[in-house]
mmCIF file of C-alpha atoms in Angstrom:
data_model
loop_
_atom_site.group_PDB
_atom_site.id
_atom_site.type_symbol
_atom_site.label_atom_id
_atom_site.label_comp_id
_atom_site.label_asym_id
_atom_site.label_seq_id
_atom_site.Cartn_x
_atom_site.Cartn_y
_atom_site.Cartn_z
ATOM 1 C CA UNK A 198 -4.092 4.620 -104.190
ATOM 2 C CA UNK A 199 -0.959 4.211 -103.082
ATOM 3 C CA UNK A 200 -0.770 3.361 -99.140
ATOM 4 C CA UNK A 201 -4.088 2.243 -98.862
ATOM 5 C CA UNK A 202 -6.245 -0.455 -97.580
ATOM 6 C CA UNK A 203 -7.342 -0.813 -101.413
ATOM 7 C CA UNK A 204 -5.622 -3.243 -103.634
ATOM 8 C CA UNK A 205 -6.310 -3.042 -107.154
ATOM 9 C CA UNK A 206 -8.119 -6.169 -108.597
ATOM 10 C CA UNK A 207 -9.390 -5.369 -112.467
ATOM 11 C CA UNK A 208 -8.479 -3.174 -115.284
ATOM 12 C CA UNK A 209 -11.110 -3.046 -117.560
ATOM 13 C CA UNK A 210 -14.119 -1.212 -119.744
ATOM 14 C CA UNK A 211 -16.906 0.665 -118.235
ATOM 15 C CA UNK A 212 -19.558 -2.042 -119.338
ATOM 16 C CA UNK A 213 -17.290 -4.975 -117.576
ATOM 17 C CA UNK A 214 -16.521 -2.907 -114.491
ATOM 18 C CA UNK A 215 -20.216 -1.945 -114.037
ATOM 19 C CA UNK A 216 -21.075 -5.740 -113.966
ATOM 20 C CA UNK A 217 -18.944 -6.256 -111.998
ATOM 21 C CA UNK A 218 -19.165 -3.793 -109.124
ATOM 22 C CA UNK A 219 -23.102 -5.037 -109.528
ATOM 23 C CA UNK A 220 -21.846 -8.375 -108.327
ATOM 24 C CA UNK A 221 -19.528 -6.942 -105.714
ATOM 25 C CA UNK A 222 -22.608 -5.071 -104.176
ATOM 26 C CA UNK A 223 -24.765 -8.175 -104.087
ATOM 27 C CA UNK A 224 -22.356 -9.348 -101.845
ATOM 28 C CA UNK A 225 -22.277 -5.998 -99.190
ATOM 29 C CA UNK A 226 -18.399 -5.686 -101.108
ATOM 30 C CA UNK A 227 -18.557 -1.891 -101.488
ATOM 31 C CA UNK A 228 -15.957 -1.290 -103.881
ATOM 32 C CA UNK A 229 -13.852 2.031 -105.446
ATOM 33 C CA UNK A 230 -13.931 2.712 -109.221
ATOM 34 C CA UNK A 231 -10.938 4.863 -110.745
ATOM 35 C CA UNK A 232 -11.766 6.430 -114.073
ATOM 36 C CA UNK A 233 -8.160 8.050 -114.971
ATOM 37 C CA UNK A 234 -9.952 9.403 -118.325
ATOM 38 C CA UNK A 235 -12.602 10.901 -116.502
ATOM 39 C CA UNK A 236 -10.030 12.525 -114.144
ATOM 40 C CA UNK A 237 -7.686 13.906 -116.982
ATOM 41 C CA UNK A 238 -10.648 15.208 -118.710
ATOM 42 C CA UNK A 239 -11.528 17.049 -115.734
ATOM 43 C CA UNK A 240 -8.297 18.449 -115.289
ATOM 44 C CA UNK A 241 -8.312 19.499 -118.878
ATOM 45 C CA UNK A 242 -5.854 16.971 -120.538
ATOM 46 C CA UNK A 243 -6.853 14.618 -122.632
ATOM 47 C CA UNK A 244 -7.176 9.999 -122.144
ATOM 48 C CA UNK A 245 -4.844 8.258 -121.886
ATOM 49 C CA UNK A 246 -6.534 5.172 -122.631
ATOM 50 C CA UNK A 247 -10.499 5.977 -123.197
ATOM 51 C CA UNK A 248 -12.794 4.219 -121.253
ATOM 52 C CA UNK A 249 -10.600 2.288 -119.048
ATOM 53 C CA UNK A 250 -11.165 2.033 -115.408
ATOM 54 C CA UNK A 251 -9.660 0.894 -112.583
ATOM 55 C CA UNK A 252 -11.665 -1.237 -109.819
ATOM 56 C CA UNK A 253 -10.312 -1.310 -106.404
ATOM 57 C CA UNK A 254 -11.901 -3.289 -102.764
ATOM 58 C CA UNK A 255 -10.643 -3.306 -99.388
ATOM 59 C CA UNK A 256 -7.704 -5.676 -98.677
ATOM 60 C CA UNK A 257 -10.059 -7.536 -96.306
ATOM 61 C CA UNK A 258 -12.532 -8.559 -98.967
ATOM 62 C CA UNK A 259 -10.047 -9.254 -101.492
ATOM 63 C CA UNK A 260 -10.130 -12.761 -101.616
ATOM 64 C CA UNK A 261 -14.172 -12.865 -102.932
ATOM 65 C CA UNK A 262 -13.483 -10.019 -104.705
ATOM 66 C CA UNK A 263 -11.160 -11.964 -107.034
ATOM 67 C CA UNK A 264 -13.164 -14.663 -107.421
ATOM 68 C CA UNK A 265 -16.144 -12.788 -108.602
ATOM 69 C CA UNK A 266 -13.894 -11.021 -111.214
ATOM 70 C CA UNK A 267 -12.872 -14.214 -112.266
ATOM 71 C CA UNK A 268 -15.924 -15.802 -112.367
ATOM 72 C CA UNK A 269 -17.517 -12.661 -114.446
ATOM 73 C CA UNK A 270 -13.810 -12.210 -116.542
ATOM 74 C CA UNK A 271 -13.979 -16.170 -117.502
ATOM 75 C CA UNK A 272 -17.814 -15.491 -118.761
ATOM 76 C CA UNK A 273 -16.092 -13.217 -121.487
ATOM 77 C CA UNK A 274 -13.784 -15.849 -122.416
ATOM 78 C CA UNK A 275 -15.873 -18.854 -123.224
#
């Protein structure tokens, strides 16, 4: 999305990003999910990486944005 309003803020599988855009929503953050798999697929090439998507929010709700990834993201780490 280059030139946007949309900053990218995860990188991730489709179980983590579907947690968190749940968590996003909760908090009226409406945000953009970029499945390049899906999209080569589509097109009729194949994955480059499987199952990873891209998450992206509004520049002006980046800031809790990133800390709900991070709180979710850390989660996964302990």
């Amino acid at each position: 999305m280059p030139n946007s309003n949309y900053i990218k803020i995860f990188t991730g599988n489709f179980i983590t990003v579907q947690r968190i855009v749940s968590d996003l929503e909760k908090t009226n953050i409406r945000p953009v999910v970029k499945d390049q798999s899906e999209s080569a697929r589509l097109a009729g090439f194949g994955p480059s990486i499987p199952g990873q998507q891209e998450l992206y929010v509004h520049k002006d709700e980046l800031d809790k944005a990133v800390e709900i990834v991070e709180t979710i993201t850390s989660e996964f780490q302990d």
